mmCIF file of C-alpha atoms and ligand atoms in Angstrom:
data_model
loop_
_atom_site.group_PDB
_atom_site.id
_atom_site.type_symbol
_atom_site.label_atom_id
_atom_site.label_comp_id
_atom_site.label_asym_id
_atom_site.label_seq_id
_atom_site.Cartn_x
_atom_site.Cartn_y
_atom_site.Cartn_z
ATOM 1 C CA MET O 1 0.000 0.000 0.000
ATOM 2 C CA ALA O 2 1.165 3.509 -0.797
ATOM 3 C CA THR O 3 1.822 6.075 1.911
ATOM 4 C CA LYS O 4 -1.386 7.011 3.565
ATOM 5 C CA ILE O 5 -2.707 10.243 4.839
ATOM 6 C CA ASP O 6 -3.465 10.463 8.536
ATOM 7 C CA TYR O 7 -7.140 9.642 9.100
ATOM 8 C CA TYR O 8 -7.701 12.665 11.329
ATOM 9 C CA ALA O 9 -6.083 14.923 8.771
ATOM 10 C CA ALA O 10 -8.213 13.362 6.033
ATOM 11 C CA LEU O 11 -11.378 14.320 7.880
ATOM 12 C CA GLU O 12 -9.937 17.656 8.975
ATOM 13 C CA VAL O 13 -10.698 16.962 12.629
ATOM 14 C CA SER O 14 -8.527 17.030 15.746
ATOM 15 C CA ARG O 15 -7.366 13.791 17.383
ATOM 16 C CA ASP O 16 -9.758 14.287 20.264
ATOM 17 C CA ALA O 17 -12.819 14.970 18.081
ATOM 18 C CA ASN O 18 -15.915 13.178 19.305
ATOM 19 C CA GLY O 19 -18.138 10.863 17.261
ATOM 20 C CA ASP O 20 -20.550 13.607 16.222
ATOM 21 C CA GLU O 21 -17.786 15.904 15.067
ATOM 22 C CA ILE O 22 -16.304 13.112 13.011
ATOM 23 C CA LYS O 23 -19.652 12.280 11.469
ATOM 24 C CA ARG O 24 -20.363 15.903 10.616
ATOM 25 C CA ALA O 25 -16.918 16.400 9.113
ATOM 26 C CA TYR O 26 -17.319 13.249 7.071
ATOM 27 C CA ARG O 27 -20.743 14.197 5.723
ATOM 28 C CA LYS O 28 -19.550 17.608 4.695
ATOM 29 C CA LEU O 29 -16.522 16.235 2.857
ATOM 30 C CA ALA O 30 -18.350 13.262 1.382
ATOM 31 C CA MET O 31 -20.935 15.577 -0.163
ATOM 32 C CA LYS O 32 -18.178 17.697 -1.616
ATOM 33 C CA TYR O 33 -16.102 14.889 -3.087
ATOM 34 C CA HIS O 34 -18.788 12.349 -3.974
ATOM 35 C CA PRO O 35 -18.052 10.862 -7.439
ATOM 36 C CA ASP O 36 -21.588 11.628 -8.616
ATOM 37 C CA ARG O 37 -20.860 15.289 -8.068
ATOM 38 C CA ASN O 38 -17.406 15.166 -9.610
ATOM 39 C CA PRO O 39 -17.741 12.877 -12.618
ATOM 40 C CA GLY O 40 -14.401 11.999 -14.179
ATOM 41 C CA ASP O 41 -12.407 13.855 -11.526
ATOM 42 C CA ALA O 42 -9.757 11.346 -10.376
ATOM 43 C CA GLU O 43 -8.483 13.635 -7.655
ATOM 44 C CA ALA O 44 -11.925 14.010 -6.101
ATOM 45 C CA GLU O 45 -12.400 10.268 -6.339
ATOM 46 C CA ASN O 46 -9.157 9.658 -4.455
ATOM 47 C CA LYS O 47 -10.056 12.212 -1.868
ATOM 48 C CA PHE O 48 -13.448 10.577 -1.507
ATOM 49 C CA LYS O 49 -11.856 7.168 -0.967
ATOM 50 C CA GLU O 50 -9.522 8.649 1.597
ATOM 51 C CA ILE O 51 -12.229 10.284 3.664
ATOM 52 C CA SER O 52 -14.451 7.212 3.377
ATOM 53 C CA GLU O 53 -11.647 4.990 4.594
ATOM 54 C CA ALA O 54 -10.842 7.379 7.409
ATOM 55 C CA TYR O 55 -14.464 7.513 8.477
ATOM 56 C CA GLU O 56 -14.826 3.725 8.394
ATOM 57 C CA VAL O 57 -12.103 3.545 11.005
ATOM 58 C CA LEU O 58 -12.768 6.619 13.123
ATOM 59 C CA LYS O 59 -16.509 6.051 13.476
ATOM 60 C CA ASP O 60 -15.836 2.677 15.080
ATOM 61 C CA ASP O 61 -14.505 2.971 18.639
ATOM 62 C CA GLN O 62 -12.542 -0.275 18.452
ATOM 63 C CA LYS O 63 -10.967 0.468 15.100
ATOM 64 C CA ARG O 64 -10.241 4.014 16.184
ATOM 65 C CA ALA O 65 -8.474 2.789 19.331
ATOM 66 C CA ALA O 66 -6.427 0.360 17.252
ATOM 67 C CA TYR O 67 -5.526 3.131 14.840
ATOM 68 C CA ASP O 68 -4.541 5.474 17.674
ATOM 69 C CA ARG O 69 -2.195 2.811 19.018
ATOM 70 C CA PHE O 70 -0.755 1.264 15.883
ATOM 71 C CA GLY O 71 -1.520 3.690 13.064
ATOM 72 C CA HIS O 72 -2.196 2.246 9.599
ATOM 73 C CA ALA O 73 -0.313 -0.902 10.556
ATOM 74 C CA ALA O 74 -3.376 -1.862 12.587
ATOM 75 C CA PHE O 75 -5.217 -2.632 9.381
ATOM 76 C CA GLU O 76 -2.572 -4.208 7.211
ATOM 77 C CA GLY O 77 -2.314 -7.926 6.654
ATOM 78 C CA GLY O 78 -4.352 -10.050 9.036
ATOM 79 C CA GLY O 79 -5.447 -7.139 11.231
ATOM 80 C CA PRO O 80 -9.042 -6.052 11.645
ATOM 81 C CA GLY O 81 -10.497 -5.532 8.190
ATOM 82 C CA ALA O 82 -8.065 -7.986 6.630
ATOM 83 C CA GLY O 83 -7.961 -7.959 2.880
ATOM 84 C CA GLY O 84 -8.058 -4.186 2.834
ATOM 85 C CA PHE O 85 -11.008 -1.894 2.542
ATOM 86 C CA ASP O 86 -13.468 -2.421 -0.171
ATOM 87 C CA PHE O 87 -14.333 0.909 -1.663
ATOM 88 C CA GLY O 88 -16.650 -0.590 -4.194
ATOM 89 C CA GLY O 89 -19.219 -0.571 -1.448
ATOM 90 C CA GLY O 90 -18.869 -2.767 1.573
ATOM 91 C CA GLY O 91 -19.858 -1.201 4.833
ATOM 92 C CA LEU O 92 -20.036 2.202 3.250
ATOM 93 C CA GLY O 93 -23.189 1.276 1.417
ATOM 94 C CA ASP O 94 -25.628 1.620 4.252
ATOM 95 C CA ILE O 95 -24.351 5.005 5.343
ATOM 96 C CA PHE O 96 -24.656 6.190 1.812
ATOM 97 C CA GLU O 97 -28.156 4.898 1.389
ATOM 98 C CA GLN O 98 -29.131 6.896 4.443
ATOM 99 C CA MET O 99 -27.180 9.958 3.566
ATOM 100 C CA PHE O 100 -27.854 10.354 -0.085
ATOM 101 C CA GLY O 101 -30.894 8.200 -0.629
ATOM 102 C CA ASP O 102 -32.509 9.294 -3.813
ATOM 103 C CA MET O 103 -30.883 12.694 -3.706
ATOM 104 C CA MET O 104 -28.028 11.626 -5.916
ATOM 105 C CA GLY O 105 -30.232 9.370 -8.002
ATOM 106 C CA GLY O 106 -28.990 6.580 -10.164
ATOM 107 C CA ARG O 107 -26.369 4.026 -9.361
ATOM 108 C CA ARG O 108 -23.448 5.351 -7.414
ATOM 109 C CA GLY O 109 -20.246 5.152 -9.411
ATOM 110 C CA GLY O 110 -19.097 1.568 -9.658
ATOM 111 C CA ARG O 111 -20.548 0.599 -6.299
ATOM 112 C CA ARG O 112 -21.020 -3.090 -5.872
ATOM 113 C CA SER O 113 -24.454 -4.032 -4.595
ATOM 114 C CA GLY O 114 -27.069 -6.753 -4.640
ATOM 115 C CA ALA O 115 -28.863 -7.363 -7.934
ATOM 116 C CA ASP O 116 -31.713 -5.093 -8.984
ATOM 117 C CA ILE O 117 -35.136 -6.680 -9.248
ATOM 118 C CA GLN O 118 -37.658 -5.855 -11.957
ATOM 119 C CA VAL O 119 -41.347 -6.491 -11.405
ATOM 120 C CA GLN O 120 -44.380 -5.824 -13.573
ATOM 121 C CA VAL O 121 -47.571 -4.448 -12.045
ATOM 122 C CA SER O 122 -50.838 -3.985 -13.882
ATOM 123 C CA ILE O 123 -53.308 -1.388 -12.625
ATOM 124 C CA THR O 124 -56.679 -0.200 -13.877
ATOM 125 C CA PHE O 125 -57.300 3.134 -15.555
ATOM 126 C CA ALA O 126 -59.179 4.332 -12.459
ATOM 127 C CA GLU O 127 -56.280 3.298 -10.193
ATOM 128 C CA ALA O 128 -53.881 5.258 -12.378
ATOM 129 C CA PHE O 129 -56.212 8.220 -12.029
ATOM 130 C CA ALA O 130 -56.554 8.079 -8.251
ATOM 131 C CA GLY O 131 -53.223 6.515 -7.300
ATOM 132 C CA VAL O 132 -53.081 3.161 -5.539
ATOM 133 C CA LYS O 133 -51.057 1.125 -3.082
ATOM 134 C CA LYS O 134 -50.111 -2.329 -4.365
ATOM 135 C CA GLU O 135 -48.663 -5.219 -2.433
ATOM 136 C CA ILE O 136 -45.887 -6.823 -4.398
ATOM 137 C CA THR O 137 -44.463 -10.217 -3.547
ATOM 138 C CA ILE O 138 -40.895 -10.682 -4.628
ATOM 139 C CA PRO O 139 -38.951 -13.905 -4.468
ATOM 140 C CA THR O 140 -35.566 -12.647 -3.432
ATOM 141 C CA ARG O 141 -32.449 -13.230 -1.403
ATOM 142 C CA VAL O 142 -32.471 -11.397 1.881
ATOM 143 C CA THR O 143 -29.755 -11.003 4.478
ATOM 144 C CA CYS O 144 -29.614 -14.137 6.629
ATOM 145 C CA LYS O 145 -30.945 -13.255 10.069
ATOM 146 C CA SER O 146 -29.247 -16.179 11.742
ATOM 147 C CA CYS O 147 -25.712 -14.969 10.977
ATOM 148 C CA GLU O 148 -26.565 -11.319 10.257
ATOM 149 C CA GLY O 149 -25.198 -11.768 6.770
ATOM 150 C CA THR O 150 -21.696 -12.784 7.764
ATOM 151 C CA GLY O 151 -22.179 -16.392 6.663
ATOM 152 C CA SER O 152 -20.509 -17.580 9.843
ATOM 153 C CA ALA O 153 -22.402 -19.541 12.495
ATOM 154 C CA ASP O 154 -19.992 -18.247 15.096
ATOM 155 C CA LYS O 155 -20.310 -14.548 15.807
ATOM 156 C CA ASP O 156 -16.812 -14.384 17.282
ATOM 157 C CA GLN O 157 -15.309 -15.934 14.200
ATOM 158 C CA PRO O 158 -15.975 -13.717 11.180
ATOM 159 C CA PRO O 159 -14.989 -14.946 7.710
ATOM 160 C CA GLU O 160 -11.236 -14.965 7.182
ATOM 161 C CA THR O 161 -9.229 -14.312 4.098
ATOM 162 C CA CYS O 162 -8.643 -17.645 2.400
ATOM 163 C CA PRO O 163 -5.066 -18.782 3.157
ATOM 164 C CA SER O 164 -4.707 -20.731 -0.117
ATOM 165 C CA CYS O 165 -5.419 -17.857 -2.497
ATOM 166 C CA HIS O 166 -4.929 -14.932 -0.107
ATOM 167 C CA GLY O 167 -8.364 -13.646 -0.920
ATOM 168 C CA ALA O 168 -7.981 -13.641 -4.705
ATOM 169 C CA GLY O 169 -10.442 -16.486 -5.193
ATOM 170 C CA LYS O 170 -8.203 -17.889 -7.919
ATOM 171 C CA VAL O 171 -5.112 -20.060 -7.929
ATOM 172 C CA ARG O 172 -2.538 -20.594 -10.663
ATOM 173 C CA ALA O 173 -1.401 -24.043 -11.565
ATOM 174 C CA GLN O 174 1.417 -24.948 -13.960
ATOM 175 C CA GLN O 175 0.262 -27.320 -16.653
ATOM 176 C CA GLY O 176 3.008 -28.129 -19.141
ATOM 177 C CA PHE O 177 4.012 -24.771 -20.595
ATOM 178 C CA PHE O 178 0.931 -23.006 -19.425
ATOM 179 C CA ALA O 179 -0.050 -21.449 -16.175
ATOM 180 C CA ILE O 180 -3.751 -22.068 -15.732
ATOM 181 C CA GLU O 181 -5.880 -19.952 -13.454
ATOM 182 C CA ARG O 182 -8.760 -21.705 -11.798
ATOM 183 C CA PRO O 183 -11.156 -20.999 -8.936
ATOM 184 C CA CYS O 184 -9.549 -21.639 -5.578
ATOM 185 C CA PRO O 185 -10.683 -25.101 -4.346
ATOM 186 C CA THR O 186 -10.310 -24.119 -0.689
ATOM 187 C CA CYS O 187 -12.759 -21.216 -0.733
ATOM 188 C CA HIS O 188 -14.656 -22.078 -3.972
ATOM 189 C CA GLY O 189 -13.621 -18.815 -5.516
ATOM 190 C CA THR O 190 -15.058 -16.556 -2.821
ATOM 191 C CA GLY O 191 -11.669 -15.566 -1.394
ATOM 192 C CA ARG O 192 -13.040 -16.034 2.096
ATOM 193 C CA LEU O 193 -13.001 -18.903 4.467
ATOM 194 C CA ILE O 194 -15.704 -19.530 6.997
ATOM 195 C CA ARG O 195 -14.589 -22.066 9.596
ATOM 196 C CA ASN O 196 -18.075 -22.748 10.860
ATOM 197 C CA PRO O 197 -20.598 -21.853 8.140
ATOM 198 C CA CYS O 198 -24.066 -20.703 9.136
ATOM 199 C CA LYS O 199 -26.582 -23.583 8.948
ATOM 200 C CA GLU O 200 -29.353 -21.399 7.533
ATOM 201 C CA CYS O 201 -27.527 -19.959 4.546
ATOM 202 C CA HIS O 202 -24.600 -22.378 4.227
ATOM 203 C CA GLY O 203 -22.187 -19.489 4.447
ATOM 204 C CA ALA O 204 -23.744 -17.389 1.667
ATOM 205 C CA GLY O 205 -24.931 -14.675 4.062
ATOM 206 C CA THR O 206 -28.273 -14.472 2.240
ATOM 207 C CA VAL O 207 -31.308 -16.735 2.104
ATOM 208 C CA GLU O 208 -34.139 -17.055 -0.406
ATOM 209 C CA LYS O 209 -37.412 -15.685 0.843
ATOM 210 C CA ASN O 210 -40.631 -14.183 -0.464
ATOM 211 C CA ARG O 211 -40.855 -10.606 0.522
ATOM 212 C CA THR O 212 -43.996 -8.529 0.345
ATOM 213 C CA ILE O 213 -43.663 -4.822 0.085
ATOM 214 C CA GLU O 214 -46.252 -2.166 -0.396
ATOM 215 C CA VAL O 215 -45.614 0.134 -3.311
ATOM 216 C CA SER O 216 -47.313 3.497 -3.579
ATOM 217 C CA ILE O 217 -48.223 4.192 -7.167
ATOM 218 C CA PRO O 218 -48.851 7.919 -7.509
ATOM 219 C CA ALA O 219 -51.978 9.392 -9.078
ATOM 220 C CA GLY O 220 -51.355 10.291 -12.709
ATOM 221 C CA VAL O 221 -48.938 7.466 -13.424
ATOM 222 C CA GLU O 222 -48.706 6.598 -17.130
ATOM 223 C CA ASP O 223 -48.571 3.247 -18.856
ATOM 224 C CA GLY O 224 -44.928 2.108 -19.016
ATOM 225 C CA THR O 225 -43.761 4.184 -16.032
ATOM 226 C CA ARG O 226 -40.899 2.702 -14.042
ATOM 227 C CA ILE O 227 -40.782 3.344 -10.311
ATOM 228 C CA ARG O 228 -37.449 2.852 -8.571
ATOM 229 C CA ILE O 229 -37.399 1.850 -4.931
ATOM 230 C CA THR O 230 -33.920 2.198 -3.505
ATOM 231 C CA GLY O 231 -32.564 -0.691 -1.493
ATOM 232 C CA GLU O 232 -35.497 -3.047 -2.084
ATOM 233 C CA GLY O 233 -33.660 -5.257 -4.559
ATOM 234 C CA GLU O 234 -31.614 -8.353 -3.771
ATOM 235 C CA ALA O 235 -29.718 -8.231 -0.492
ATOM 236 C CA GLY O 236 -26.017 -7.841 -1.094
ATOM 237 C CA GLY O 237 -24.908 -10.125 1.770
ATOM 238 C CA LYS O 238 -21.848 -9.631 3.923
ATOM 239 C CA GLY O 239 -22.323 -5.908 4.387
ATOM 240 C CA VAL O 240 -22.832 -5.127 0.716
ATOM 241 C CA PRO O 241 -25.834 -2.841 0.077
ATOM 242 C CA ALA O 242 -29.023 -4.214 -1.432
ATOM 243 C CA GLY O 243 -29.934 -3.589 -5.055
ATOM 244 C CA ASP O 244 -32.941 -1.552 -6.130
ATOM 245 C CA LEU O 245 -36.449 -2.616 -6.989
ATOM 246 C CA TYR O 246 -37.900 -1.416 -10.276
ATOM 247 C CA VAL O 247 -41.657 -1.557 -10.617
ATOM 248 C CA HIS O 248 -42.855 -1.346 -14.215
ATOM 249 C CA VAL O 249 -46.423 -0.125 -14.262
ATOM 250 C CA SER O 250 -48.807 -1.036 -17.047
ATOM 251 C CA VAL O 251 -52.173 0.692 -17.113
ATOM 252 C CA GLU O 252 -55.140 -1.221 -18.526
ATOM 253 C CA ALA O 253 -57.176 0.383 -21.285
ATOM 254 C CA HIS O 254 -60.612 1.716 -20.343
ATOM 255 C CA ALA O 255 -63.844 0.931 -22.159
ATOM 256 C CA ILE O 256 -64.996 4.562 -22.431
ATOM 257 C CA PHE O 257 -62.020 6.782 -21.602
ATOM 258 C CA GLN O 258 -58.840 7.311 -23.533
ATOM 259 C CA ARG O 259 -55.817 9.167 -22.323
ATOM 260 C CA ASP O 260 -53.294 11.484 -23.901
ATOM 261 C CA GLY O 261 -50.778 12.745 -21.349
ATOM 262 C CA ALA O 262 -52.787 14.309 -18.558
ATOM 263 C CA ASN O 263 -55.913 14.762 -20.697
ATOM 264 C CA ILE O 264 -58.786 12.313 -20.903
ATOM 265 C CA TYR O 265 -60.953 11.882 -23.975
ATOM 266 C CA CYS O 266 -64.422 10.410 -24.062
ATOM 267 C CA ARG O 267 -66.393 9.905 -27.266
ATOM 268 C CA VAL O 268 -70.038 10.557 -26.601
ATOM 269 C CA PRO O 269 -72.678 9.710 -29.215
ATOM 270 C CA VAL O 270 -75.431 12.293 -29.692
ATOM 271 C CA ARG O 271 -78.568 11.712 -31.755
ATOM 272 C CA MET O 272 -78.865 13.649 -35.006
ATOM 273 C CA GLY O 273 -81.888 15.546 -33.728
ATOM 274 C CA GLN O 274 -80.182 16.477 -30.428
ATOM 275 C CA ALA O 275 -77.138 17.759 -32.280
ATOM 276 C CA ALA O 276 -79.327 19.832 -34.625
ATOM 277 C CA LEU O 277 -81.630 21.242 -31.936
ATOM 278 C CA GLY O 278 -79.114 21.568 -29.096
ATOM 279 C CA THR O 279 -79.376 19.762 -25.769
ATOM 280 C CA GLU O 280 -77.718 19.082 -22.463
ATOM 281 C CA ILE O 281 -76.147 15.669 -21.928
ATOM 282 C CA GLU O 282 -74.821 13.935 -18.846
ATOM 283 C CA VAL O 283 -71.345 12.446 -19.158
ATOM 284 C CA PRO O 284 -69.333 10.152 -16.882
ATOM 285 C CA VAL O 285 -66.186 11.475 -15.201
ATOM 286 C CA VAL O 286 -63.313 9.113 -14.432
ATOM 287 C CA ASP O 287 -63.532 9.779 -10.675
ATOM 288 C CA GLY O 288 -66.986 8.167 -10.741
ATOM 289 C CA SER O 289 -68.999 11.385 -10.733
ATOM 290 C CA ARG O 290 -71.190 12.834 -13.487
ATOM 291 C CA ALA O 291 -70.980 16.131 -15.296
ATOM 292 C CA LYS O 292 -73.442 18.054 -17.466
ATOM 293 C CA VAL O 293 -72.339 19.298 -20.860
ATOM 294 C CA LYS O 294 -74.277 21.748 -23.002
ATOM 295 C CA ILE O 295 -74.407 20.717 -26.648
ATOM 296 C CA PRO O 296 -75.313 23.812 -28.679
ATOM 297 C CA ALA O 297 -77.684 23.605 -31.650
ATOM 298 C CA GLY O 298 -75.837 22.673 -34.846
ATOM 299 C CA THR O 299 -73.041 20.658 -33.175
ATOM 300 C CA GLN O 300 -71.064 18.537 -35.636
ATOM 301 C CA THR O 301 -69.313 15.199 -35.232
ATOM 302 C CA GLY O 302 -65.775 15.699 -33.892
ATOM 303 C CA GLU O 303 -66.493 18.884 -31.967
ATOM 304 C CA HIS O 304 -64.898 18.932 -28.491
ATOM 305 C CA PHE O 305 -66.213 20.225 -25.226
ATOM 306 C CA ARG O 306 -63.755 20.772 -22.431
ATOM 307 C CA LEU O 307 -64.294 19.944 -18.777
ATOM 308 C CA ARG O 308 -61.513 21.869 -17.129
ATOM 309 C CA GLY O 309 -59.427 20.071 -14.464
ATOM 310 C CA LYS O 310 -61.237 16.744 -14.886
ATOM 311 C CA GLY O 311 -58.162 14.995 -16.307
ATOM 312 C CA PHE O 312 -55.222 13.216 -14.677
ATOM 313 C CA SER O 313 -52.933 14.708 -12.063
ATOM 314 C CA VAL O 314 -49.588 15.696 -13.488
ATOM 315 C CA LEU O 315 -46.824 13.811 -11.635
ATOM 316 C CA ARG O 316 -44.696 15.921 -9.290
ATOM 317 C CA SER O 317 -46.963 18.929 -9.779
ATOM 318 C CA SER O 318 -50.299 20.206 -8.584
ATOM 319 C CA ALA O 319 -51.462 20.712 -12.172
ATOM 320 C CA ARG O 320 -54.274 18.666 -13.656
ATOM 321 C CA GLY O 321 -55.259 17.820 -17.174
ATOM 322 C CA ASP O 322 -58.690 18.369 -18.709
ATOM 323 C CA MET O 323 -61.361 16.061 -19.948
ATOM 324 C CA TYR O 324 -62.658 16.415 -23.492
ATOM 325 C CA ILE O 325 -66.029 15.228 -24.665
ATOM 326 C CA GLN O 326 -65.818 14.343 -28.347
ATOM 327 C CA VAL O 327 -69.230 14.440 -29.921
ATOM 328 C CA VAL O 328 -70.197 11.796 -32.452
ATOM 329 C CA VAL O 329 -73.447 12.629 -34.215
ATOM 330 C CA GLU O 330 -75.261 9.398 -34.831
ATOM 331 C CA THR O 331 -77.305 8.804 -37.969
ATOM 332 C CA PRO O 332 -80.496 6.905 -37.079
ATOM 333 C CA ARG O 333 -81.041 3.376 -38.350
ATOM 334 C CA HIS O 334 -84.096 1.109 -38.582
ATOM 335 C CA LEU O 335 -86.479 4.059 -38.958
ATOM 336 C CA SER O 336 -90.094 3.630 -37.964
ATOM 337 C CA LYS O 337 -92.767 4.517 -40.556
ATOM 338 C CA ARG O 338 -93.455 7.810 -38.757
ATOM 339 C CA GLN O 339 -89.747 8.726 -38.514
ATOM 340 C CA ARG O 340 -89.307 7.999 -42.229
ATOM 341 C CA GLU O 341 -92.194 10.304 -43.147
ATOM 342 C CA LEU O 342 -90.874 13.080 -40.917
ATOM 343 C CA LEU O 343 -87.346 12.780 -42.246
ATOM 344 C CA GLU O 344 -88.521 12.698 -45.880
ATOM 345 C CA GLU O 345 -90.469 15.866 -45.249
ATOM 346 C CA PHE O 346 -87.468 17.392 -43.433
ATOM 347 C CA GLU O 347 -85.147 16.417 -46.286
ATOM 348 C CA THR O 348 -87.367 17.955 -48.967
ATOM 349 C CA ASP O 349 -87.390 21.172 -47.000
ATOM 350 C CA ALA O 350 -83.653 21.125 -46.137
ATOM 351 C CA ALA O 351 -82.601 20.698 -49.786
ATOM 352 C CA GLY O 352 -83.757 24.230 -50.464
ATOM 353 C CA HIS O 353 -81.820 25.777 -47.548
ATOM 354 C CA ALA O 354 -78.151 26.152 -48.495
ATOM 355 C CA LYS O 355 -77.386 28.041 -45.276
ATOM 356 C CA GLY O 356 -78.597 25.119 -43.150
ATOM 357 C CA SER O 357 -75.745 22.848 -44.206
ATOM 358 C CA PRO O 358 -72.738 25.091 -44.799
ATOM 359 C CA GLU O 359 -70.258 22.280 -45.094
ATOM 360 C CA SER O 360 -72.220 20.498 -47.854
ATOM 361 C CA THR O 361 -72.832 23.778 -49.648
ATOM 362 C CA GLY O 362 -69.122 24.674 -49.515
ATOM 363 C CA PHE O 363 -68.087 21.239 -50.690
ATOM 364 C CA PHE O 364 -70.513 21.037 -53.624
ATOM 365 C CA SER O 365 -69.620 24.489 -54.829
ATOM 366 C CA LYS O 366 -65.961 23.346 -54.972
ATOM 367 C CA VAL O 367 -67.015 20.190 -56.833
ATOM 368 C CA LYS O 368 -68.815 22.387 -59.390
ATOM 369 C CA ASP O 369 -65.632 24.515 -59.761
ATOM 370 C CA PHE O 370 -63.609 21.324 -60.181
ATOM 371 C CA PHE O 371 -65.744 20.043 -63.048
ATOM 372 C CA GLU O 372 -65.636 23.470 -64.691
ATOM 373 C CA GLY O 373 -61.852 23.355 -64.624
ATOM 374 C CA LYS O 374 -61.480 26.212 -62.103
ATOM 375 C CA LEU O 375 -59.772 24.028 -59.471
HETATM 376 ZN ZN1 ZN Q 1 -26.545 -17.330 7.670
HETATM 377 ZN ZN1 ZN Q 2 -9.187 -19.397 -1.670
#
């Protein structure tokens, strides 16, 4: 190992600093030098490793006492924390989960952790509108309670560095001209040796178990949304932080409502006579209530009427979408004798009124121009 900076100097605290002072100093510096805040900055990364290492030791009374007495030598070869510190994650993980949580977002640079878990959840249109809590059962590996994740049945005998491979997990064997690397037979490639493996997990530090967690799906969630729940993935085992849980939400289609972003569309059929004379119709609202919509005389198919604020909530905002009623004017079928007579009479009369059907009039005058070569 290269020359190391004094742990107290690394954290910029005095040698008699108390636990709180050390913690505060560490948080301040860790925020400043965290790799997520200094992408690609090797110097910051080194500094971050230094302060993390220093904190790992100074926060622990026993390790701190050993350091005060023996300096860095306390932690080299066979000492406490044999095999060196693991900056990929290790014991740092849990502090970081607490400290940064979602604030930093995303995977912390190169940190080793348990596997992420992906689950699919299907919710109804109404649940997406109102928001819903869903219980999700995940088959997963969780930290073994029996050995607290150490893998060792004996609490006083933590896993040791494997003496055959010195923790590498691999051994080299000469075979003719070639040196072949193969997994260490003593430790089965783990690099660690557990003298008395835990009966529950057989030394793995994690056990398989169904876990049920309640996931809050926010109102306004869209089909295909992915919700990340930090630390609810696979347990890492042996002090390594858990992975994350990703919940992929699919929203079922609705029989009468469609959605576009935060807006809701509903196609409402209106009888020909109602559309011509004007009327008031009652329409369903996705929250289960009803609303009245005035359809003015002369409404055409495709015309929209807006119900302000009756759409979906917009995620992470207090804004709401609108609901649009799309009118479809329905042509009557299977006319009764009386209806046929009335409509025939109506039609005879309407043919003479160009102003009554402006769209037809406009169209046929263009058709006339077309045949006369003007268009
Ligand atoms: Zn165990
Ligand atoms: Zn080994």
